[in-house]
Amino acid sequence: MTEPWRDPLLPASERVADLLERMTVEEKAGQLTGFWALPSDPGAPVAPMEDDSGEPSPGFDDVVAHGLGQLTRVYGTAPITAEAGMERLASLQRQVTASGRFGIPAVAHEECLTGFMTFGATVFPGPLAWGASFDPGLVRQMAAAIGAGMRRVGVHQGLAPVLDVVRDYRWGRTEECIGEDPYLVGAIGTAYVQGLEGAGIVATLKHFAGYSASRGGRNMAPVASGPREFADVLVEPFVRALREGGARSVMNSYTDVDGVPVAADATVLTDLLRGELGFGGVVVADYYAVSFLQTRHGVAGSRGAAGALALTAGIDVELPTARCYGEPLTALVRSGALAEEVVDRAAERVLLQKAELGLLDPDWEPVRPEPVPLDPPENRALARLLAERSTVLLANDGTLPLRPCRVAISGPYADDPQVFLGCYSFPNHVALPGDLGLDIPTLGEALTAAGFTVTPDDPDVNVLVLGDRAGMFGRGTSGEGCDAETLDLPGDQAALAAAVLDSGVPTVLVLVSGRPYALGALAERASAVVQTFFPGEEGGTALARIISGAAEPSGRLPVSVPRHTGGQPGTYLRPRLGGHTDWSSVDPTPLFPFGHGLSWTSFDYSELSVDPVAATDGTVAVSATVRNVGEVTGTEVVQLYLSDPVASVVRPQRWLAGFGRVELEPGTAARVTFSVHADRTSFTGIDLRRRVEPGEIRVAVGRSSGDLPLQGSFTLHGPVRHPGTDRVLSVPVEIVPVS
């Protein structure tokens, strides 16, 4: 007779309850650990590494003796083919199932922030580019493609997306974020989750919560966020990705918030995440975050104490490998210092997810090795489309688009294909020398293919390629651990740009970067400025198509571009006294504001209509007509902003409430209608409860946060409301062609 836990016809909760009754504490704890099979010579570090007092981590045989929760980055640690990776994964899974009494396989997880992070897999544009596209549907397609490839090779879980809201552009991990506005981050991040989860891959939301608000933009530095910023800005995207996206995993933030490391904070990982937000999935540790409670934060005196703190707070699985869970944890249970119920709670969550993934079923088999194309043509086409739609034309005096002519391409990244790839792409993350495993055209090669004559002699136009090289822990100018002291262009790039501009030849500045840089007078002197945020393997081709006019630059800024290097943090989401005032000599007004972006055509806004009143639990319709008044077809990103002129706490001057991409032929128009629920005006009040207040709400519709030609208002009537996490999180948009 089949044991109940092996019966796939029974509810997962019954199966897991039966299994837990049969397990020893060591077997339950075994499900809470990961194992990272690092190569004997790992080379440059590919994650924050941990080495305390020379005490080694347990070996594979010791870790799997009682079962194993997760296998860490079988594909994403060293360059291997898909087929070799499948062989390796199958071998490890057979060892896992043969070692424990119950034969339960491990969850295999991989990074997937810019695509499946393995040798030879498609490198898509990075998250800032997703934000710049203002195109959730296209991001959902990308994530579905990423998930399908991972699923095919036996991966169960992806460590993405990053939902940290950018607060200080100097932070090296800005490139991993979607933008500086929580509504944009929530909309795009949720679309990514839907695509990945729809492909059968467990999406992991990172980093819950507060990571991006570290002091001075320094990686892993303390966070001093107040409760309103924490709730209304930093946590808000997670609410939507959990509720509308259905993410089944969450990863903790490394940082401490007001002196309490998130990895040891039950008020964040249990009370907020599970109690208030209703999360029922698995919380995994960011790599070595549990160990860091002892060695970096100093709130635990031993590995076991660190493990007990993290497990009690709500971290279910220690990643990337067993250090503080496993034996140190079970020793505390055996001694009575830690209640076994805490282990049971996490083990139940892990096993329920394994049941969902089919890992408890009697017919489970490891992946069968076979050749798998990891960069198929359809992926490249999707990568190119997203790269095009996320490219932002910041300025243009009419020089662009270029017709075939003599072009001089210069700059430190003119002939570097890796410049298009983010920190969490395999070539940059694992620091491959030589073979990238992919065909990545440089901009020069792409322009040549587009019919331009690339030559340094007597050019008609200079194309100057500036920006970042992504890397890890100081190996780049952008990326994890690559924080910036200022927002000056790295190295001597500003001087180089000035010298090229002094030549008198019309010059197009092309910025390929992981953060915005202060461009100042350089942008004003250039004939055109094009910004792209690590556009992936098709970045060169996409840029060439845009420069030549074969494609349209329909991206919009997901972060503001500062005018000066000072004044940080300088995001647009700030109250009145956070901007330029008569009481400070520092002016943080950006050179190009959040949401800005030009096109090959022009658009006119007219006929604003706003419902004048609504209840504090009602909905307001905001409509405007947008017309293409230029001579070519173009795409406008219509943006809706709200502001609250009188509130019980200080509010931002304006916040993004909705957006929609509208493609229009010359002379045609569309009526764009936003349905704004009163919940989109809610905020955290003085009593730390979310509230909707009666009173005037101002409305603005336009091209960017700094260009809003249509202004109106509506009034909310009724009592103060206290909406919960079931509140309305999004603003639907309807686009109807009009004559």
CSV table of C-alpha atoms in Angstrom, one decimal, residues 100-439:
chain,number,residue,atom,x,y,z
A,100,GLY,CA,17.7,10.1,2.6
A,101,ARG,CA,15.2,7.5,3.9
A,102,PHE,CA,12.4,9.1,1.9
A,103,GLY,CA,14.1,9.7,-1.5
A,104,ILE,CA,12.9,13.3,-1.9
A,105,PRO,CA,14.6,15.3,-4.6
A,106,ALA,CA,15.9,18.8,-4.1
A,107,VAL,CA,14.6,22.0,-5.6
A,108,ALA,CA,17.0,23.2,-8.2
A,109,HIS,CA,17.3,27.0,-8.3
A,110,GLU,CA,19.1,29.3,-10.7
A,111,GLU,CA,19.5,33.1,-11.2
A,112,CYS,CA,17.4,34.5,-14.1
A,113,LEU,CA,17.5,38.3,-13.8
A,114,THR,CA,18.7,38.9,-17.4
A,115,GLY,CA,17.7,35.5,-18.6
A,116,PHE,CA,18.6,31.9,-17.5
A,117,MET,CA,22.1,32.6,-16.1
A,118,THR,CA,24.1,29.8,-17.7
A,119,PHE,CA,26.7,29.6,-20.4
A,120,GLY,CA,25.2,30.1,-23.9
A,121,ALA,CA,21.7,31.2,-22.8
A,122,THR,CA,20.0,34.3,-24.2
A,123,VAL,CA,21.0,37.4,-22.3
A,124,PHE,CA,17.9,39.7,-22.3
A,125,PRO,CA,17.9,43.4,-21.4
A,126,GLY,CA,18.3,44.1,-17.7
A,127,PRO,CA,15.6,45.2,-15.2
A,128,LEU,CA,16.1,49.0,-15.7
A,129,ALA,CA,15.5,48.3,-19.4
A,130,TRP,CA,12.2,46.5,-18.5
A,131,GLY,CA,11.2,49.6,-16.6
A,132,ALA,CA,12.2,51.9,-19.5
A,133,SER,CA,9.9,49.9,-21.8
A,134,PHE,CA,6.8,50.7,-19.8
A,135,ASP,CA,5.5,47.5,-21.4
A,136,PRO,CA,4.4,44.8,-18.9
A,137,GLY,CA,3.1,42.6,-21.7
A,138,LEU,CA,6.4,42.3,-23.4
A,139,VAL,CA,8.2,41.7,-20.1
A,140,ARG,CA,5.7,38.9,-19.3
A,141,GLN,CA,6.6,37.3,-22.7
A,142,MET,CA,10.3,37.5,-21.9
A,143,ALA,CA,9.8,35.9,-18.5
A,144,ALA,CA,7.7,33.1,-20.0
A,145,ALA,CA,10.5,32.4,-22.5
A,146,ILE,CA,13.1,32.4,-19.7
A,147,GLY,CA,11.0,30.1,-17.6
A,148,ALA,CA,10.3,27.7,-20.5
A,149,GLY,CA,14.1,27.2,-21.0
A,150,MET,CA,14.8,26.7,-17.3
A,151,ARG,CA,11.9,24.2,-17.0
A,152,ARG,CA,13.2,22.2,-20.0
A,153,VAL,CA,16.5,21.5,-18.2
A,154,GLY,CA,15.1,20.5,-14.9
A,155,VAL,CA,15.2,23.8,-12.9
A,156,HIS,CA,12.4,24.5,-10.5
A,157,GLN,CA,13.0,28.0,-9.1
A,158,GLY,CA,14.3,31.3,-10.4
A,159,LEU,CA,15.9,33.9,-8.2
A,160,ALA,CA,14.1,36.9,-9.7
A,161,PRO,CA,12.7,39.5,-10.0
A,162,VAL,CA,14.3,42.3,-8.0
A,163,LEU,CA,11.5,44.6,-6.7
A,164,ASP,CA,13.8,47.0,-4.8
A,165,VAL,CA,12.8,50.6,-5.6
A,166,VAL,CA,15.7,52.8,-6.6
A,167,ARG,CA,16.4,55.4,-3.9
A,168,ASP,CA,20.1,56.4,-4.6
A,169,TYR,CA,21.6,56.0,-8.0
A,170,ARG,CA,25.1,55.5,-6.6
A,171,TRP,CA,24.0,52.1,-5.4
A,172,GLY,CA,25.8,49.5,-7.6
A,173,ARG,CA,22.7,47.3,-7.8
A,174,THR,CA,20.6,50.1,-9.4
A,175,GLU,CA,21.0,48.1,-12.6
A,176,GLU,CA,19.1,45.2,-11.1
A,177,CYS,CA,16.1,47.4,-10.2
A,178,ILE,CA,13.2,48.3,-12.4
A,179,GLY,CA,12.9,51.9,-11.5
A,180,GLU,CA,12.4,54.6,-8.9
A,181,ASP,CA,8.6,54.5,-8.7
A,182,PRO,CA,6.8,51.8,-6.8
A,183,TYR,CA,3.9,51.7,-9.2
A,184,LEU,CA,6.1,51.1,-12.2
A,185,VAL,CA,8.2,48.5,-10.3
A,186,GLY,CA,5.0,46.7,-9.2
A,187,ALA,CA,3.5,46.7,-12.6
A,188,ILE,CA,6.6,45.5,-14.5
A,189,GLY,CA,7.7,43.1,-11.7
A,190,THR,CA,4.3,41.5,-11.4
A,191,ALA,CA,4.3,40.9,-15.2
A,192,TYR,CA,7.7,39.2,-14.9
A,193,VAL,CA,6.4,37.0,-12.0
A,194,GLN,CA,3.3,36.0,-14.1
A,195,GLY,CA,5.5,35.0,-17.0
A,196,LEU,CA,7.9,32.9,-14.9
A,197,GLU,CA,5.2,31.3,-12.7
A,198,GLY,CA,3.1,30.6,-15.8
A,199,ALA,CA,6.0,28.6,-17.2
A,200,GLY,CA,6.0,26.5,-14.1
A,201,ILE,CA,9.1,28.1,-12.4
A,202,VAL,CA,8.8,29.4,-8.8
A,203,ALA,CA,9.5,33.1,-8.9
A,204,THR,CA,11.5,34.6,-6.0
A,205,LEU,CA,10.9,38.2,-5.0
A,206,LYS,CA,14.1,40.0,-4.0
A,207,HIS,CA,15.0,41.6,-1.6
A,208,PHE,CA,12.3,41.8,1.1
A,209,ALA,CA,12.6,44.6,2.2
A,210,GLY,CA,14.5,47.9,2.3
A,211,TYR,CA,17.7,46.8,0.6
A,212,SER,CA,17.8,49.7,-1.9
A,213,ALA,CA,17.5,52.4,0.8
A,214,SER,CA,21.0,51.7,2.2
A,215,ARG,CA,22.8,54.7,3.5
A,216,GLY,CA,25.0,56.5,0.9
A,217,GLY,CA,24.1,54.0,-1.8
A,218,ARG,CA,26.6,51.5,-0.4
A,219,ASN,CA,25.9,47.9,-0.8
A,220,MET,CA,24.6,46.2,2.4
A,221,ALA,CA,25.0,49.4,4.4
A,222,PRO,CA,22.4,50.1,7.2
A,223,VAL,CA,18.9,51.3,6.2
A,224,ALA,CA,17.4,54.2,8.2
A,225,SER,CA,14.0,54.2,6.5
A,226,GLY,CA,11.0,55.4,8.4
A,227,PRO,CA,7.8,53.3,8.6
A,228,ARG,CA,6.0,55.3,5.9
A,229,GLU,CA,8.8,55.1,3.3
A,230,PHE,CA,9.2,51.5,4.2
A,231,ALA,CA,5.5,50.7,3.7
A,232,ASP,CA,4.5,53.1,0.9
A,233,VAL,CA,7.6,52.9,-1.3
A,234,LEU,CA,9.8,49.9,-0.4
A,235,VAL,CA,7.2,47.2,0.3
A,236,GLU,CA,4.5,48.3,-2.1
A,237,PRO,CA,5.8,46.5,-5.2
A,238,PHE,CA,5.9,43.2,-3.3
A,239,VAL,CA,2.2,43.5,-2.3
A,240,ARG,CA,1.2,43.5,-6.0
A,241,ALA,CA,3.7,40.8,-7.1
A,242,LEU,CA,2.4,38.5,-4.4
A,243,ARG,CA,-1.3,39.2,-4.8
A,244,GLU,CA,-1.6,39.6,-8.6
A,245,GLY,CA,1.6,37.7,-9.7
A,246,GLY,CA,1.3,34.7,-7.4
A,247,ALA,CA,5.0,34.5,-6.5
A,248,ARG,CA,5.7,31.4,-4.5
A,249,SER,CA,9.0,32.5,-2.9
A,250,VAL,CA,10.6,35.5,-1.3
A,251,MET,CA,14.2,36.3,-0.5
A,252,ASN,CA,15.3,38.4,2.4
A,253,SER,CA,17.2,41.6,2.3
A,254,TYR,CA,20.8,41.6,3.6
A,255,THR,CA,20.6,44.9,5.4
A,256,ASP,CA,19.6,46.0,8.9
A,257,VAL,CA,16.7,48.4,9.1
A,258,ASP,CA,17.0,50.7,12.1
A,259,GLY,CA,19.4,48.3,13.7
A,260,VAL,CA,17.6,45.0,13.2
A,261,PRO,CA,18.9,42.7,10.4
A,262,VAL,CA,15.9,41.7,8.2
A,263,ALA,CA,17.2,38.1,8.3
A,264,ALA,CA,16.5,38.1,12.1
A,265,ASP,CA,13.3,40.3,12.0
A,266,ALA,CA,10.1,38.4,12.6
A,267,THR,CA,8.1,41.6,12.3
A,268,VAL,CA,9.1,41.8,8.7
A,269,LEU,CA,9.4,38.2,7.6
A,270,THR,CA,6.5,36.8,9.6
A,271,ASP,CA,4.2,39.5,10.9
A,272,LEU,CA,4.2,41.7,7.8
A,273,LEU,CA,5.0,39.1,5.0
A,274,ARG,CA,2.8,36.3,6.2
A,275,GLY,CA,0.4,37.9,8.6
A,276,GLU,CA,-0.5,41.1,6.8
A,277,LEU,CA,0.3,40.2,3.2
A,278,GLY,CA,-0.9,36.7,3.5
A,279,PHE,CA,2.2,35.0,1.9
A,280,GLY,CA,2.0,31.2,2.1
A,281,GLY,CA,5.1,30.2,0.2
A,282,VAL,CA,8.8,29.6,1.0
A,283,VAL,CA,11.2,32.3,2.2
A,284,VAL,CA,14.8,31.6,1.1
A,285,ALA,CA,17.9,33.3,2.5
A,286,ASP,CA,20.0,35.5,0.3
A,287,TYR,CA,23.3,33.9,0.0
A,288,TYR,CA,25.1,33.6,3.4
A,289,ALA,CA,22.6,36.0,4.9
A,290,VAL,CA,22.1,33.6,7.8
A,291,SER,CA,25.8,33.4,8.5
A,292,PHE,CA,26.0,37.2,8.3
A,293,LEU,CA,24.0,37.5,11.4
A,294,GLN,CA,27.0,36.2,13.2
A,295,THR,CA,29.9,37.5,11.1
A,296,ARG,CA,28.7,40.8,9.7
A,297,HIS,CA,25.8,42.0,11.9
A,298,GLY,CA,27.1,40.7,15.2
A,299,VAL,CA,23.7,39.7,16.6
A,300,ALA,CA,24.6,36.0,17.0
A,301,GLY,CA,27.5,34.4,18.7
A,302,SER,CA,27.6,31.1,16.8
A,303,ARG,CA,26.4,29.5,13.7
A,304,GLY,CA,23.7,27.7,15.6
A,305,ALA,CA,22.5,30.9,17.2
A,306,ALA,CA,22.4,32.6,13.8
A,307,GLY,CA,20.4,29.7,12.4
A,308,ALA,CA,17.9,29.9,15.3
A,309,LEU,CA,17.5,33.6,14.8
A,310,ALA,CA,16.8,33.3,11.1
A,311,LEU,CA,14.5,30.3,11.3
A,312,THR,CA,12.5,31.9,14.1
A,313,ALA,CA,12.2,35.1,12.1
A,314,GLY,CA,10.8,33.3,9.1
A,315,ILE,CA,13.6,32.2,6.8
A,316,ASP,CA,12.7,28.6,5.7
A,317,VAL,CA,15.7,27.6,3.6
A,318,GLU,CA,19.4,28.6,4.1
A,319,LEU,CA,21.2,29.3,0.9
A,320,PRO,CA,23.4,28.8,-0.8
A,321,THR,CA,24.8,26.0,1.2
A,322,ALA,CA,24.5,24.5,4.7
A,323,ARG,CA,26.3,26.4,7.4
A,324,CYS,CA,23.9,27.5,10.2
A,325,TYR,CA,21.0,25.2,9.6
A,326,GLY,CA,21.6,21.5,9.5
A,327,GLU,CA,23.6,20.1,12.4
A,328,PRO,CA,24.0,23.4,14.4
A,329,LEU,CA,20.2,23.8,14.3
A,330,THR,CA,19.3,20.3,15.2
A,331,ALA,CA,21.8,20.4,18.1
A,332,LEU,CA,19.8,23.3,19.6
A,333,VAL,CA,16.6,21.4,19.2
A,334,ARG,CA,18.1,18.3,20.8
A,335,SER,CA,19.3,20.4,23.7
A,336,GLY,CA,15.9,22.1,24.2
A,337,ALA,CA,17.2,25.5,23.3
A,338,LEU,CA,15.0,25.7,20.1
A,339,ALA,CA,11.5,24.4,19.8
A,340,GLU,CA,11.1,21.6,17.2
A,341,GLU,CA,7.8,23.3,16.2
A,342,VAL,CA,9.9,26.1,14.6
A,343,VAL,CA,11.7,23.5,12.4
A,344,ASP,CA,8.3,21.8,11.6
A,345,ARG,CA,6.8,25.2,10.5
A,346,ALA,CA,9.6,25.7,7.9
A,347,ALA,CA,9.7,22.1,6.8
A,348,GLU,CA,6.0,22.1,6.2
A,349,ARG,CA,6.3,25.1,3.9
A,350,VAL,CA,9.2,23.5,1.9
A,351,LEU,CA,7.4,20.1,1.5
A,352,LEU,CA,4.2,21.7,0.5
A,353,GLN,CA,6.0,23.5,-2.3
A,354,LYS,CA,7.8,20.3,-3.3
A,355,ALA,CA,4.4,18.6,-3.5
A,356,GLU,CA,3.2,21.3,-5.9
A,357,LEU,CA,6.3,20.7,-8.0
A,358,GLY,CA,5.7,17.0,-8.2
A,359,LEU,CA,8.8,16.2,-6.2
A,360,LEU,CA,6.9,14.0,-3.7
A,361,ASP,CA,5.3,11.9,-6.4
A,362,PRO,CA,6.3,8.2,-6.8
A,363,ASP,CA,6.8,8.6,-10.6
A,364,TRP,CA,9.3,11.5,-10.3
A,365,GLU,CA,12.4,11.1,-12.4
A,366,PRO,CA,15.5,13.3,-12.8
A,367,VAL,CA,15.9,15.3,-16.0
A,368,ARG,CA,17.1,13.3,-19.0
A,369,PRO,CA,20.2,14.9,-20.6
A,370,GLU,CA,19.7,16.0,-24.2
A,371,PRO,CA,21.0,18.9,-26.4
A,372,VAL,CA,18.9,22.0,-25.7
A,373,PRO,CA,19.1,25.2,-27.6
A,374,LEU,CA,19.5,28.0,-25.0
A,375,ASP,CA,19.6,30.9,-27.4
A,376,PRO,CA,17.0,30.1,-30.1
A,377,PRO,CA,16.1,32.6,-32.8
A,378,GLU,CA,12.7,33.4,-31.1
A,379,ASN,CA,14.5,34.4,-27.9
A,380,ARG,CA,16.9,36.7,-29.8
A,381,ALA,CA,14.0,38.3,-31.6
A,382,LEU,CA,12.3,39.0,-28.3
A,383,ALA,CA,15.5,40.3,-26.8
A,384,ARG,CA,15.9,42.7,-29.7
A,385,LEU,CA,12.3,43.9,-29.5
A,386,LEU,CA,12.6,44.7,-25.8
A,387,ALA,CA,16.0,46.3,-26.3
A,388,GLU,CA,14.4,48.6,-28.9
A,389,ARG,CA,11.4,49.5,-26.8
A,390,SER,CA,13.5,50.3,-23.8
A,391,THR,CA,15.9,52.6,-25.6
A,392,VAL,CA,15.3,56.2,-24.5
A,393,LEU,CA,16.0,59.2,-26.8
A,394,LEU,CA,16.9,61.9,-24.3
A,395,ALA,CA,17.7,64.7,-26.7
A,396,ASN,CA,17.8,65.3,-30.4
A,397,ASP,CA,18.4,68.4,-32.5
A,398,GLY,CA,17.2,66.5,-35.7
A,399,THR,CA,20.4,64.7,-36.3
A,400,LEU,CA,18.7,61.4,-35.6
A,401,PRO,CA,17.7,59.2,-37.3
A,402,LEU,CA,20.8,59.1,-39.5
A,403,ARG,CA,20.8,58.0,-43.1
A,404,PRO,CA,23.7,55.9,-44.3
A,405,CYS,CA,26.8,58.0,-44.0
A,406,ARG,CA,30.4,58.0,-42.7
A,407,VAL,CA,30.4,57.4,-39.0
A,408,ALA,CA,33.2,57.4,-36.5
A,409,ILE,CA,32.5,55.2,-33.4
A,410,SER,CA,34.6,55.9,-30.4
A,411,GLY,CA,34.6,55.6,-26.6
A,412,PRO,CA,35.7,53.0,-24.2
A,413,TYR,CA,32.9,50.6,-25.1
A,414,ALA,CA,32.7,51.1,-28.8
A,415,ASP,CA,34.0,47.6,-29.6
A,416,ASP,CA,33.1,45.8,-26.3
A,417,PRO,CA,30.2,43.4,-26.7
A,418,GLN,CA,30.1,42.8,-22.9
A,419,VAL,CA,29.1,46.4,-22.4
A,420,PHE,CA,25.5,45.4,-23.3
A,421,LEU,CA,25.3,42.8,-20.5
A,422,GLY,CA,24.3,43.3,-16.9
A,423,CYS,CA,26.0,42.1,-13.8
A,424,TYR,CA,23.7,39.0,-13.6
A,425,SER,CA,24.4,37.9,-17.1
A,426,PHE,CA,26.6,34.7,-17.2
A,427,PRO,CA,29.6,36.3,-19.0
A,428,ASN,CA,29.9,39.2,-16.5
A,429,HIS,CA,28.7,37.4,-13.4
A,430,VAL,CA,31.1,34.4,-13.7
A,431,ALA,CA,33.8,36.6,-15.3
A,432,LEU,CA,34.5,34.5,-18.4
A,433,PRO,CA,37.7,35.1,-20.1
A,434,GLY,CA,37.5,35.0,-23.9
A,435,ASP,CA,34.5,32.9,-25.1
A,436,LEU,CA,31.2,34.5,-24.2
A,437,GLY,CA,29.2,31.6,-25.5
A,438,LEU,CA,27.0,34.0,-27.5
A,439,ASP,CA,27.0,36.0,-30.7
